[in-house]
Tab-separated table of C-alpha atoms in Angstrom:
chain	number	residue	atom	x	y	z
A	160	MET	CA	143.302	119.007	82.731
A	161	THR	CA	139.723	117.582	82.689
A	162	ALA	CA	141.112	113.967	83.153
A	163	GLY	CA	143.175	115.305	86.030
A	164	LEU	CA	140.199	116.889	87.712
A	165	GLY	CA	138.037	113.863	87.185
A	166	PHE	CA	140.752	111.680	88.880
A	167	GLN	CA	140.866	114.072	91.840
A	168	LEU	CA	137.091	114.057	92.152
A	169	GLY	CA	137.210	110.262	92.049
A	170	VAL	CA	139.732	110.146	94.881
A	171	ILE	CA	137.740	112.538	97.047
A	172	GLY	CA	134.618	110.416	96.498
A	173	SER	CA	136.396	107.309	97.328
A	174	LEU	CA	137.782	108.684	100.493
A	175	ALA	CA	134.220	110.034	101.580
A	176	LEU	CA	132.668	106.814	100.703
A	177	SER	CA	135.307	104.921	102.809
A	178	VAL	CA	134.701	107.186	105.844
A	179	THR	CA	131.195	107.112	105.748
A	180	SER	CA	130.521	103.442	105.289
A	181	SER	CA	133.321	102.522	107.798
A	182	VAL	CA	131.913	104.538	110.581
A	183	ALA	CA	128.380	103.481	109.739
A	184	ILE	CA	129.526	99.835	110.052
A	185	VAL	CA	131.434	100.375	113.239
A	186	ILE	CA	128.188	101.864	114.927
A	187	CYS	CA	126.136	98.898	113.369
A	188	ASN	CA	128.536	96.335	114.672
A	189	LYS	CA	128.835	98.030	118.112
A	190	ALA	CA	125.107	97.932	118.428
A	191	LEU	CA	125.110	94.196	117.273
A	192	ILE	CA	128.067	92.958	119.520
A	193	SER	CA	127.707	95.376	122.656
A	194	PHE	CA	123.886	95.883	122.889
A	195	LEU	CA	122.394	92.539	121.077
A	196	GLY	CA	125.255	90.245	122.512
A	197	PHE	CA	126.359	88.837	119.105
A	198	PRO	CA	130.307	88.642	119.776
A	199	PHE	CA	131.351	86.537	116.637
A	200	ALA	CA	133.222	89.298	114.760
A	201	THR	CA	135.441	86.891	112.616
A	202	THR	CA	132.498	84.794	111.400
A	203	LEU	CA	130.544	88.101	110.805
A	204	THR	CA	133.397	89.331	108.628
A	205	SER	CA	133.407	85.859	106.539
A	206	TRP	CA	129.558	86.663	105.981
A	207	HIS	CA	130.485	90.343	104.916
A	208	LEU	CA	132.870	89.004	102.188
A	209	MET	CA	130.491	86.319	100.860
A	210	VAL	CA	127.796	88.900	100.480
A	211	THR	CA	130.306	91.271	98.769
A	212	PHE	CA	131.088	88.634	96.290
A	213	CYS	CA	127.548	87.768	95.657
A	214	THR	CA	126.647	91.408	95.193
A	215	LEU	CA	129.719	91.923	92.707
A	216	HIS	CA	128.579	88.756	90.943
A	217	VAL	CA	125.250	90.099	90.397
A	218	ALA	CA	126.684	93.368	89.123
A	219	GLN	CA	129.069	91.598	86.777
A	220	HIS	CA	125.960	89.589	85.405
A	221	PHE	CA	124.302	92.978	84.644
A	222	ARG	CA	127.436	94.075	82.928
A	223	MET	CA	128.096	96.715	85.447
A	224	PHE	CA	131.639	96.277	85.241
A	225	GLU	CA	133.847	93.919	83.163
A	226	PRO	CA	135.510	91.042	85.080
A	227	LYS	CA	139.166	90.372	84.332
A	228	GLN	CA	141.091	87.177	84.817
A	229	ILE	CA	143.987	87.257	87.176
A	230	ASP	CA	146.827	84.504	87.657
A	231	GLY	CA	145.084	81.852	89.895
A	232	ARG	CA	148.017	81.631	92.179
A	233	THR	CA	148.341	85.265	92.585
A	234	VAL	CA	144.726	85.836	93.391
A	235	ILE	CA	144.574	82.882	95.884
A	236	LEU	CA	147.577	83.949	97.820
A	237	PHE	CA	146.427	87.476	97.950
A	238	GLY	CA	142.854	86.372	99.026
A	239	VAL	CA	144.237	84.104	101.770
A	240	LEU	CA	146.847	86.660	102.935
A	241	ASN	CA	143.999	89.354	103.393
A	242	GLY	CA	141.780	86.751	105.097
A	243	THR	CA	144.702	85.687	107.337
A	244	SER	CA	145.414	89.313	108.316
A	245	ILE	CA	141.651	89.782	109.537
A	246	GLY	CA	141.731	86.761	111.600
A	247	LEU	CA	145.106	87.832	113.221
A	248	LEU	CA	143.867	91.312	113.941
A	249	ASN	CA	140.764	89.823	115.771
A	250	LEU	CA	143.189	87.412	117.566
A	251	SER	CA	145.354	90.396	118.701
A	252	LEU	CA	142.514	92.162	120.074
A	253	GLY	CA	141.271	88.994	121.976
A	254	PHE	CA	144.847	88.183	123.447
A	255	ASN	CA	145.980	91.910	124.167
A	256	SER	CA	144.748	94.758	126.176
A	257	ILE	CA	142.673	97.476	124.028
A	258	GLY	CA	145.660	99.961	124.487
A	259	PHE	CA	148.136	97.312	123.020
A	260	TYR	CA	145.612	96.620	120.167
A	261	GLN	CA	145.422	100.319	119.297
A	262	MET	CA	149.326	100.424	119.329
A	263	THR	CA	149.213	97.452	116.834
A	264	LYS	CA	147.164	99.378	114.576
A	265	LEU	CA	149.230	102.555	114.976
A	266	ALA	CA	152.414	100.422	114.081
A	267	ILE	CA	150.929	99.551	110.649
A	268	ILE	CA	151.945	102.888	109.176
A	269	PRO	CA	155.702	103.017	109.983
A	270	PHE	CA	155.942	99.375	109.055
A	271	THR	CA	154.227	99.986	105.671
A	272	VAL	CA	156.670	103.091	105.091
A	273	LEU	CA	159.652	100.850	105.896
A	274	LEU	CA	158.519	98.014	103.541
A	275	GLU	CA	157.863	100.342	100.714
A	276	THR	CA	161.040	102.065	101.006
A	277	LEU	CA	163.184	98.862	101.391
A	278	PHE	CA	161.429	96.862	98.560
A	279	LEU	CA	159.653	99.137	96.267
A	280	ASN	CA	162.365	102.046	96.590
A	281	LYS	CA	159.664	104.665	97.400
A	282	LYS	CA	160.594	107.863	98.864
A	283	PHE	CA	158.789	109.669	101.535
A	284	SER	CA	159.868	113.264	102.182
A	285	GLN	CA	160.746	114.780	105.552
A	286	ASN	CA	157.371	116.565	105.689
A	287	ILE	CA	155.295	113.551	105.139
A	288	LYS	CA	157.284	111.626	107.798
A	289	LEU	CA	156.726	114.501	110.255
A	290	SER	CA	152.976	114.709	109.453
A	291	LEU	CA	152.733	110.891	110.069
A	292	LEU	CA	154.514	111.305	113.351
A	293	VAL	CA	151.989	114.017	114.594
A	294	LEU	CA	149.113	111.842	113.447
A	295	LEU	CA	150.302	108.789	115.256
A	296	LEU	CA	151.000	110.850	118.434
A	297	GLY	CA	147.532	112.411	118.249
A	298	VAL	CA	145.819	108.899	117.779
A	299	GLY	CA	147.947	107.326	120.518
A	300	ILE	CA	147.043	110.082	122.993
A	301	ALA	CA	143.386	109.752	122.132
A	302	SER	CA	142.943	105.943	122.077
A	303	VAL	CA	145.787	104.124	124.013
A	304	THR	CA	145.003	103.940	127.481
A	305	ASP	CA	146.651	100.726	128.982
A	306	LEU	CA	149.763	98.643	127.654
A	307	LYS	CA	149.589	95.218	128.948
A	308	LEU	CA	152.144	92.935	127.367
A	309	ASN	CA	152.170	89.163	126.961
A	310	LEU	CA	154.198	86.862	124.698
A	311	LEU	CA	151.412	85.263	122.823
A	312	GLY	CA	149.551	88.500	122.169
A	313	SER	CA	152.798	90.140	121.143
A	314	ILE	CA	153.458	87.436	118.558
A	315	LEU	CA	149.975	87.689	117.228
A	316	SER	CA	150.253	91.413	116.908
A	317	LEU	CA	153.619	91.350	114.922
A	318	LEU	CA	151.969	88.663	112.704
A	319	ALA	CA	148.917	90.983	112.247
A	320	ILE	CA	151.213	93.966	111.392
A	321	ALA	CA	153.161	92.138	108.843
A	322	THR	CA	150.212	90.410	107.014
A	323	THR	CA	148.218	93.670	106.887
A	324	CYS	CA	151.145	95.890	105.593
A	325	VAL	CA	151.897	93.247	102.739
A	326	GLY	CA	148.309	92.743	102.029
A	327	GLN	CA	147.625	96.345	101.565
A	328	ILE	CA	150.766	96.959	99.610
A	329	LEU	CA	149.718	94.129	97.277
A	330	THR	CA	146.334	95.585	96.818
A	331	ASN	CA	148.073	98.749	95.489
A	332	THR	CA	150.903	97.022	93.454
A	333	ILE	CA	148.532	94.320	91.951
A	334	GLN	CA	146.035	96.829	90.650
A	335	LYS	CA	148.575	99.108	89.068
A	336	ARG	CA	150.982	96.542	87.540
A	337	LEU	CA	148.125	94.371	86.143
A	338	LYS	CA	146.004	97.279	85.245
A	339	ILE	CA	143.103	96.081	86.794
A	340	SER	CA	140.244	98.138	88.697
A	341	SER	CA	139.539	97.878	92.491
A	342	THR	CA	136.119	96.094	91.584
A	343	GLN	CA	137.994	93.470	89.252
A	344	LEU	CA	140.392	92.692	92.157
A	345	LEU	CA	137.934	92.587	94.792
A	346	TYR	CA	135.550	90.255	92.691
A	347	GLN	CA	138.495	87.846	92.138
A	348	SER	CA	139.911	87.691	95.540
A	349	SER	CA	136.839	87.952	97.925
A	350	PRO	CA	135.764	84.309	97.602
A	351	TYR	CA	139.172	83.373	98.885
A	352	GLN	CA	139.071	85.801	101.712
A	353	ALA	CA	135.557	84.517	102.635
A	354	ALA	CA	136.546	80.919	102.331
A	355	ILE	CA	139.490	81.007	104.764
A	356	LEU	CA	137.372	83.075	107.329
A	357	PHE	CA	134.297	81.042	106.961
A	358	VAL	CA	136.474	77.934	107.830
A	359	THR	CA	138.597	79.382	110.700
A	360	GLY	CA	136.140	82.109	111.893
A	361	PRO	CA	133.889	79.923	114.169
A	362	PHE	CA	137.013	78.404	115.912
A	363	VAL	CA	138.532	81.678	116.342
A	364	ASP	CA	135.439	83.233	117.752
A	365	GLN	CA	134.949	80.176	119.935
A	366	LEU	CA	138.597	80.609	121.227
A	367	LEU	CA	137.962	84.288	122.096
A	368	THR	CA	134.477	84.378	123.543
A	369	ARG	CA	134.115	80.715	124.727
A	370	ARG	CA	130.698	80.600	122.807
A	371	SER	CA	129.682	78.780	119.747
A	372	VAL	CA	128.336	80.691	116.749
A	373	PHE	CA	126.015	77.569	115.879
A	374	ALA	CA	124.504	77.563	119.336
A	375	TYR	CA	123.581	81.287	119.395
A	376	SER	CA	119.851	81.990	119.478
A	377	TYR	CA	119.108	84.180	116.494
A	378	SER	CA	116.249	86.776	117.053
A	379	PRO	CA	114.556	88.835	114.270
A	380	VAL	CA	116.250	91.983	115.490
A	381	VAL	CA	119.714	90.224	115.420
A	382	LEU	CA	119.208	88.838	112.029
A	383	GLY	CA	118.234	92.312	110.783
A	384	PHE	CA	121.385	93.997	112.224
A	385	ILE	CA	123.442	91.212	110.697
A	386	ILE	CA	121.822	91.841	107.204
A	387	LEU	CA	122.435	95.534	107.482
A	388	SER	CA	125.962	94.934	108.664
A	389	CYS	CA	126.624	92.827	105.588
A	390	LEU	CA	125.149	95.344	103.131
A	391	ILE	CA	127.142	98.101	104.646
A	392	ALA	CA	130.264	96.017	104.337
A	393	VAL	CA	129.783	95.767	100.579
A	394	SER	CA	130.528	99.502	100.377
A	395	VAL	CA	133.349	99.279	103.008
A	396	ASN	CA	135.200	96.460	101.086
A	397	PHE	CA	134.626	98.191	97.785
A	398	SER	CA	135.870	101.578	98.982
A	399	THR	CA	138.910	100.010	100.827
A	400	PHE	CA	140.207	98.565	97.590
A	401	LEU	CA	139.453	101.786	95.664
A	402	VAL	CA	141.259	104.076	98.079
A	403	ILE	CA	144.361	101.924	98.367
A	404	GLY	CA	144.238	101.541	94.522
A	405	THR	CA	143.948	105.271	93.666
A	406	THR	CA	146.102	106.640	96.632
A	407	SER	CA	148.444	104.415	98.628
A	408	PRO	CA	148.501	102.022	101.597
A	409	VAL	CA	149.903	104.685	103.816
A	410	THR	CA	147.123	107.140	102.828
A	411	TYR	CA	144.529	104.399	103.346
A	412	GLN	CA	146.006	103.903	107.020
A	413	VAL	CA	145.867	107.818	107.526
A	414	LEU	CA	142.204	107.617	106.562
A	415	GLY	CA	141.759	104.781	108.971
A	416	HIS	CA	142.989	106.796	111.905
A	417	LEU	CA	140.508	109.411	110.832
A	418	LYS	CA	137.720	107.008	111.139
A	419	THR	CA	139.131	106.308	114.716
A	420	CYS	CA	138.774	109.728	115.709
A	421	LEU	CA	135.222	109.994	114.238
A	422	VAL	CA	134.145	106.747	115.857
A	423	LEU	CA	135.444	108.174	119.306
A	424	SER	CA	133.316	111.219	118.769
A	425	PHE	CA	130.365	109.477	117.645
A	426	GLY	CA	130.496	107.086	120.474
A	427	TYR	CA	130.374	110.104	122.829
A	428	ILE	CA	127.688	111.922	120.964
A	429	LEU	CA	125.420	108.954	120.193
A	430	LEU	CA	126.399	106.298	122.707
A	431	HIS	CA	127.430	108.425	125.663
A	432	ASP	CA	130.866	106.735	125.891
A	433	PRO	CA	133.342	108.161	128.439
A	434	PHE	CA	135.208	111.255	126.907
A	435	THR	CA	138.031	112.933	128.522
A	436	ALA	CA	140.293	115.980	127.926
A	437	ARG	CA	142.994	113.597	126.853
A	438	ASN	CA	140.656	112.244	124.215
A	439	ILE	CA	139.834	115.718	122.990
A	440	LEU	CA	143.409	116.835	122.809
A	441	GLY	CA	144.637	113.583	120.953
A	442	ILE	CA	141.795	113.908	118.250
A	443	LEU	CA	142.821	117.640	117.821
A	444	ILE	CA	146.482	116.600	117.387
A	445	ALA	CA	145.621	113.767	115.142
A	446	ILE	CA	143.487	116.205	112.865
A	447	PHE	CA	146.212	118.571	112.697
A	448	GLY	CA	148.536	115.667	111.599
A	449	MET	CA	146.152	114.604	108.948
A	450	ALA	CA	145.798	118.132	107.579
A	451	LEU	CA	149.704	118.369	107.539
A	452	TYR	CA	149.829	114.941	105.679
A	453	SER	CA	146.963	116.150	103.121
A	454	TYR	CA	148.842	119.379	102.458
A	455	SER	CA	152.201	117.778	102.129
A	456	SER	CA	150.867	115.159	99.740
A	457	VAL	CA	149.038	117.773	97.598
A	458	GLN	CA	152.325	119.936	97.368
A	459	GLU	CA	154.297	117.085	96.448
A	460	ASN	CA	151.812	115.900	93.646
A	461	LYS	CA	151.905	119.380	92.200
A	462	LYS	CA	155.531	119.383	91.945
A	463	LYS	CA	155.556	116.039	90.480
A	464	SER	CA	152.976	117.035	87.871
A	465	ILE	CA	154.867	120.266	87.074
A	466	ASP	CA	158.084	118.221	86.676
A	467	ASP	CA	156.507	115.735	84.488
A	468	SER	CA	154.876	118.426	82.207
A	469	LEU	CA	157.999	120.483	81.763
A	470	PRO	CA	159.009	120.778	77.961
A	471	ILE	CA	162.375	119.480	76.607
A	472	SER	CA	163.610	122.973	76.150
A	473	GLN	CA	163.544	123.573	80.036
A	474	MET	CA	165.287	120.491	80.978
A	475	ALA	CA	168.713	120.672	82.592
A	476	GLU	CA	171.603	121.643	80.103
A	477	LYS	CA	173.363	118.388	81.183
A	478	GLU	CA	170.640	116.382	79.789
A	479	VAL	CA	170.639	118.242	76.528
A	480	GLU	CA	174.208	118.354	75.872
A	481	PRO	CA	174.589	114.484	74.959
A	482	LEU	CA	171.904	114.866	72.270
A	483	LEU	CA	173.823	117.832	70.809
A	484	THR	CA	177.205	116.050	70.949
A	485	THR	CA	175.884	112.963	69.211
A	486	LYS	CA	174.318	115.037	66.325
A	487	SER	CA	177.738	116.678	65.877
A	488	LEU	CA	179.626	113.446	65.934
A	489	VAL	CA	177.220	111.972	63.543
A	490	HIS	CA	177.676	114.912	61.284
A	491	HIS	CA	181.292	114.733	61.377
A	492	GLN	CA	181.298	111.081	60.533
A	493	GLU	CA	179.403	111.717	57.566
A	494	GLU	CA	181.841	114.313	56.214
A	495	ASP	CA	184.678	111.885	56.897
A	496	SER	CA	182.926	109.158	55.088
A	497	ARG	CA	182.485	111.244	52.082
A	498	ASP	CA	186.147	112.256	52.083
A	499	THR	CA	187.463	108.861	52.216
A	500	LYS	CA	185.397	107.135	49.226
A	501	LYS	CA	186.873	106.232	45.953
A	502	PRO	CA	185.274	107.595	42.778
A	503	ASN	CA	183.430	104.189	42.512
A	504	GLY	CA	181.967	104.813	45.993
A	505	LEU	CA	183.972	102.067	47.717
A	506	PRO	CA	185.760	103.306	51.028
A	507	LEU	CA	189.569	103.383	50.949
A	508	THR	CA	189.819	101.919	54.483
A	509	SER	CA	187.490	99.615	56.564
A	510	ARG	CA	187.064	101.062	60.051
A	511	ASN	CA	184.475	101.343	62.898
A	512	SER	CA	183.340	104.773	63.524
A	513	TYR	CA	181.833	104.117	66.760
A	514	ALA	CA	184.654	102.178	68.262
């Protein structure tokens, strides 16, 4: 009972950390990009991951966690895949309208459900599917404004969806199958994620902004916000792996849309961004969908816990009968064996009782 309560508190803590840190980094990056004129998002992400790795390396040096070796090919492919998905999401934003990019992010949930159903044989109840539909509808109303399509942007969006879904599913699967913590996986994979973005980031950013990160004039204020962004990113990256590992990729995406609603709200309150009745309606519908998803998930987990804790005496009769039949069969076979023995203990006939 105590262990279950501790696990639930840990999940709540990881969700709260993820929401708080994600909203904080969005506000920080918005100030950095929109107000201070630093538009190099992909390069900035590579710095985030490098600082995350350095922080974890120091923590490991002070034995704050125990590193665990993972198969080299697995961790390299995992790191490259996650780094690639970040780059593709940034390219999708650059080559598509804001509305189409939001649709791309919305599509991650149904694609994740589809992949887990097809390849991991995971079952999603009708209540869960309905709550996800309500959530996606609400976020779509609140955030999707225009839908301008183009071939290159659509291809980039499909690739971004595929790599993001697979990467998040692997984040959950690797932690559970290899019995490693979110910290151990992040420590092993972050150098490879940082490396691919560190190499490709400047080219991606120059393609999107027509400006070079190396030619940018770094003022003390910009450097201060970059350092702050990197420090917050340590918490963001850690909480991302923690949430996916303790819950599921779908739950993490649901949490991501909660962050979207919060960012829209904070943007209106703090930055005085335009806010319409449509935004308010969409956010309310999305919050209702999240509440419905949370309620359905809790009820299913309770039902699963009850089923797992049922004693054998309460199992279905059809599951108990074969055990009784087997015992009876063995009892009769022992009697037959005694009846067919000679006085010297040798059997009269040689036969296979289990044939």
